Amino acid sequence: ARLAAAPLCYAQADFLSDEECAALIRLGVASCECAGPVGAVHESARCELPAYDGVGDVPAVVAAVEAKLARAVGLQPHASQTGLTITFTKPPATSQNAALGHGLHVDTHNGKPFRVATALVYLNTLEEGLGGETLFPIVATDAGAGDARTLAKRALRHGATHTDEPPARAKRAASGVAAYCEERAIPGKAGLAIAPTRGTLLVFYTRDRAGQIDPCAWHGGM
């Protein structure tokens, strides 16, 4: 189902089964423990799973998920894509209003300037108030989003891809985008928040049909 046109994003419930989610979690824990334990000491952990390139010895669940994703987005696995990456985030001890912990970004960040689409699959369901949502603060159809969209365009034009570390000339615009998120989107007055539901697929597009970065593609995790 299409959730919005700008940002262009779709969601599909039950994309992965409970068994597939559990298998990915087990594989992710094993992979992340190579770098350090996942537990009370670390608030979160992130690691890339063994890549599936159509050949070689990879876990069956990785091959199966790659094939499902290829059918969902219409692109076959290729050498230039980012491999399956799993992220563990420690939830708060008690239910509370979540906030963005790492600012907002577009997915051309971190040396991926040509990224077009991103696919996320939620491996667990979290209770309301425990965070985990993927938040797009600027939705083109929201009343009052025009100024924020203008700031988002300006930040991109001046080279910003993350609100926490923008180039000097983009700081004012990036700060404006972050402020709009804090004042409007996080309280639920604007934007689009996708709650984590086990097995649900979220696909969103950073670039539009003309190849330009969509100013509504700024997002963050809560």
mmCIF file with all atom_site columns, N, CA, C and O in Angstrom, residues 26-45:
data_model
loop_
_atom_site.group_PDB
_atom_site.id
_atom_site.type_symbol
_atom_site.label_atom_id
_atom_site.label_alt_id
_atom_site.label_comp_id
_atom_site.label_asym_id
_atom_site.label_entity_id
_atom_site.label_seq_id
_atom_site.pdbx_PDB_ins_code
_atom_site.Cartn_x
_atom_site.Cartn_y
_atom_site.Cartn_z
_atom_site.occupancy
_atom_site.B_iso_or_equiv
_atom_site.pdbx_formal_charge
_atom_site.auth_seq_id
_atom_site.auth_comp_id
_atom_site.auth_asym_id
_atom_site.auth_atom_id
_atom_site.pdbx_PDB_model_num
ATOM 1  N N  . ARG A 1 26 ? 18.616 -14.128 14.896 1.00 0.00 ? 26 ARG A N  1
ATOM 2  C CA . ARG A 1 26 ? 19.677 -15.026 15.360 1.00 0.00 ? 26 ARG A CA 1
ATOM 3  C C  . ARG A 1 26 ? 20.968 -14.789 14.584 1.00 0.00 ? 26 ARG A C  1
ATOM 4  O O  . ARG A 1 26 ? 22.066 -14.724 15.162 1.00 0.00 ? 26 ARG A O  1
ATOM 5  N N  . LEU A 1 27 ? 20.834 -14.633 13.272 1.00 0.00 ? 27 LEU A N  1
ATOM 6  C CA . LEU A 1 27 ? 22.007 -14.390 12.437 1.00 0.00 ? 27 LEU A CA 1
ATOM 7  C C  . LEU A 1 27 ? 22.634 -13.043 12.776 1.00 0.00 ? 27 LEU A C  1
ATOM 8  O O  . LEU A 1 27 ? 23.860 -12.906 12.841 1.00 0.00 ? 27 LEU A O  1
ATOM 9  N N  . GLY A 1 28 ? 21.796 -12.038 13.012 1.00 0.00 ? 28 GLY A N  1
ATOM 10 C CA . GLY A 1 28 ? 22.301 -10.716 13.355 1.00 0.00 ? 28 GLY A CA 1
ATOM 11 C C  . GLY A 1 28 ? 23.024 -10.700 14.685 1.00 0.00 ? 28 GLY A C  1
ATOM 12 O O  . GLY A 1 28 ? 24.076 -10.069 14.830 1.00 0.00 ? 28 GLY A O  1
ATOM 13 N N  . VAL A 1 29 ? 22.481 -11.398 15.682 1.00 0.00 ? 29 VAL A N  1
ATOM 14 C CA . VAL A 1 29 ? 23.142 -11.467 16.983 1.00 0.00 ? 29 VAL A CA 1
ATOM 15 C C  . VAL A 1 29 ? 24.509 -12.106 16.837 1.00 0.00 ? 29 VAL A C  1
ATOM 16 O O  . VAL A 1 29 ? 25.511 -11.619 17.377 1.00 0.00 ? 29 VAL A O  1
ATOM 17 N N  . ALA A 1 30 ? 24.575 -13.200 16.075 1.00 0.00 ? 30 ALA A N  1
ATOM 18 C CA . ALA A 1 30 ? 25.852 -13.879 15.874 1.00 0.00 ? 30 ALA A CA 1
ATOM 19 C C  . ALA A 1 30 ? 26.850 -12.974 15.161 1.00 0.00 ? 30 ALA A C  1
ATOM 20 O O  . ALA A 1 30 ? 28.038 -12.927 15.506 1.00 0.00 ? 30 ALA A O  1
ATOM 21 N N  . SER A 1 31 ? 26.384 -12.229 14.159 1.00 0.00 ? 31 SER A N  1
ATOM 22 C CA . SER A 1 31 ? 27.271 -11.343 13.400 1.00 0.00 ? 31 SER A CA 1
ATOM 23 C C  . SER A 1 31 ? 27.741 -10.170 14.245 1.00 0.00 ? 31 SER A C  1
ATOM 24 O O  . SER A 1 31 ? 28.910 -9.798  14.225 1.00 0.00 ? 31 SER A O  1
ATOM 25 N N  . CYS A 1 32 ? 26.827 -9.565  15.001 1.00 0.00 ? 32 CYS A N  1
ATOM 26 C CA . CYS A 1 32 ? 27.178 -8.404  15.815 1.00 0.00 ? 32 CYS A CA 1
ATOM 27 C C  . CYS A 1 32 ? 28.087 -8.780  16.964 1.00 0.00 ? 32 CYS A C  1
ATOM 28 O O  . CYS A 1 32 ? 28.904 -7.978  17.405 1.00 0.00 ? 32 CYS A O  1
ATOM 29 N N  . GLU A 1 33 ? 27.979 -9.999  17.482 1.00 0.00 ? 33 GLU A N  1
ATOM 30 C CA . GLU A 1 33 ? 28.823 -10.407 18.590 1.00 0.00 ? 33 GLU A CA 1
ATOM 31 C C  . GLU A 1 33 ? 30.283 -10.539 18.178 1.00 0.00 ? 33 GLU A C  1
ATOM 32 O O  . GLU A 1 33 ? 31.171 -10.555 19.023 1.00 0.00 ? 33 GLU A O  1
ATOM 33 N N  . CYS A 1 34 ? 30.526 -10.594 16.862 1.00 0.00 ? 34 CYS A N  1
ATOM 34 C CA . CYS A 1 34 ? 31.917 -10.599 16.402 1.00 0.00 ? 34 CYS A CA 1
ATOM 35 C C  . CYS A 1 34 ? 32.589 -9.276  16.738 1.00 0.00 ? 34 CYS A C  1
ATOM 36 O O  . CYS A 1 34 ? 33.800 -9.216  16.965 1.00 0.00 ? 34 CYS A O  1
ATOM 37 N N  . ALA A 1 35 ? 31.800 -8.197  16.752 1.00 0.00 ? 35 ALA A N  1
ATOM 38 C CA . ALA A 1 35 ? 32.348 -6.869  17.030 1.00 0.00 ? 35 ALA A CA 1
ATOM 39 C C  . ALA A 1 35 ? 32.203 -6.482  18.494 1.00 0.00 ? 35 ALA A C  1
ATOM 40 O O  . ALA A 1 35 ? 32.895 -5.616  18.988 1.00 0.00 ? 35 ALA A O  1
ATOM 41 N N  . GLY A 1 36 ? 31.293 -7.126  19.188 1.00 0.00 ? 36 GLY A N  1
ATOM 42 C CA . GLY A 1 36 ? 31.065 -6.787  20.588 1.00 0.00 ? 36 GLY A CA 1
ATOM 43 C C  . GLY A 1 36 ? 29.726 -7.310  21.030 1.00 0.00 ? 36 GLY A C  1
ATOM 44 O O  . GLY A 1 36 ? 28.855 -7.578  20.202 1.00 0.00 ? 36 GLY A O  1
ATOM 45 N N  . PRO A 1 37 ? 29.518 -7.493  22.318 1.00 0.00 ? 37 PRO A N  1
ATOM 46 C CA . PRO A 1 37 ? 28.273 -8.076  22.814 1.00 0.00 ? 37 PRO A CA 1
ATOM 47 C C  . PRO A 1 37 ? 27.090 -7.143  22.627 1.00 0.00 ? 37 PRO A C  1
ATOM 48 O O  . PRO A 1 37 ? 27.238 -5.920  22.661 1.00 0.00 ? 37 PRO A O  1
ATOM 49 N N  . VAL A 1 38 ? 25.919 -7.723  22.401 1.00 0.00 ? 38 VAL A N  1
ATOM 50 C CA . VAL A 1 38 ? 24.677 -6.959  22.355 1.00 0.00 ? 38 VAL A CA 1
ATOM 51 C C  . VAL A 1 38 ? 24.020 -7.145  23.717 1.00 0.00 ? 38 VAL A C  1
ATOM 52 O O  . VAL A 1 38 ? 23.651 -8.239  24.096 1.00 0.00 ? 38 VAL A O  1
ATOM 53 N N  . GLY A 1 39 ? 23.891 -6.091  24.475 1.00 0.00 ? 39 GLY A N  1
ATOM 54 C CA . GLY A 1 39 ? 23.340 -6.250  25.818 1.00 0.00 ? 39 GLY A CA 1
ATOM 55 C C  . GLY A 1 39 ? 23.291 -4.939  26.547 1.00 0.00 ? 39 GLY A C  1
ATOM 56 O O  . GLY A 1 39 ? 23.173 -3.872  25.948 1.00 0.00 ? 39 GLY A O  1
ATOM 57 N N  . ALA A 1 40 ? 23.405 -5.008  27.879 1.00 0.00 ? 40 ALA A N  1
ATOM 58 C CA . ALA A 1 40 ? 23.220 -3.832  28.721 1.00 0.00 ? 40 ALA A CA 1
ATOM 59 C C  . ALA A 1 40 ? 24.284 -2.771  28.481 1.00 0.00 ? 40 ALA A C  1
ATOM 60 O O  . ALA A 1 40 ? 24.038 -1.593  28.637 1.00 0.00 ? 40 ALA A O  1
ATOM 61 N N  . VAL A 1 41 ? 25.491 -3.188  28.078 1.00 0.00 ? 41 VAL A N  1
ATOM 62 C CA . VAL A 1 41 ? 26.583 -2.231  27.926 1.00 0.00 ? 41 VAL A CA 1
ATOM 63 C C  . VAL A 1 41 ? 26.363 -1.348  26.703 1.00 0.00 ? 41 VAL A C  1
ATOM 64 O O  . VAL A 1 41 ? 26.617 -0.156  26.712 1.00 0.00 ? 41 VAL A O  1
ATOM 65 N N  . HIS A 1 42 ? 25.845 -1.941  25.608 1.00 0.00 ? 42 HIS A N  1
ATOM 66 C CA . HIS A 1 42 ? 25.683 -1.215  24.360 1.00 0.00 ? 42 HIS A CA 1
ATOM 67 C C  . HIS A 1 42 ? 24.215 -0.848  24.175 1.00 0.00 ? 42 HIS A C  1
ATOM 68 O O  . HIS A 1 42 ? 23.338 -1.690  24.286 1.00 0.00 ? 42 HIS A O  1
ATOM 69 N N  . GLU A 1 43 ? 23.967 0.406   23.885 1.00 0.00 ? 43 GLU A N  1
ATOM 70 C CA . GLU A 1 43 ? 22.600 0.839   23.625 1.00 0.00 ? 43 GLU A CA 1
ATOM 71 C C  . GLU A 1 43 ? 22.088 0.283   22.302 1.00 0.00 ? 43 GLU A C  1
ATOM 72 O O  . GLU A 1 43 ? 20.916 0.042   22.137 1.00 0.00 ? 43 GLU A O  1
ATOM 73 N N  . SER A 1 44 ? 22.974 0.088   21.349 1.00 0.00 ? 44 SER A N  1
ATOM 74 C CA . SER A 1 44 ? 22.551 -0.427  20.056 1.00 0.00 ? 44 SER A CA 1
ATOM 75 C C  . SER A 1 44 ? 23.731 -1.088  19.371 1.00 0.00 ? 44 SER A C  1
ATOM 76 O O  . SER A 1 44 ? 24.882 -0.930  19.780 1.00 0.00 ? 44 SER A O  1
ATOM 77 N N  . ALA A 1 45 ? 23.429 -1.854  18.351 1.00 0.00 ? 45 ALA A N  1
ATOM 78 C CA . ALA A 1 45 ? 24.462 -2.500  17.548 1.00 0.00 ? 45 ALA A CA 1
ATOM 79 C C  . ALA A 1 45 ? 23.975 -2.564  16.115 1.00 0.00 ? 45 ALA A C  1
ATOM 80 O O  . ALA A 1 45 ? 22.777 -2.657  15.848 1.00 0.00 ? 45 ALA A O  1
#
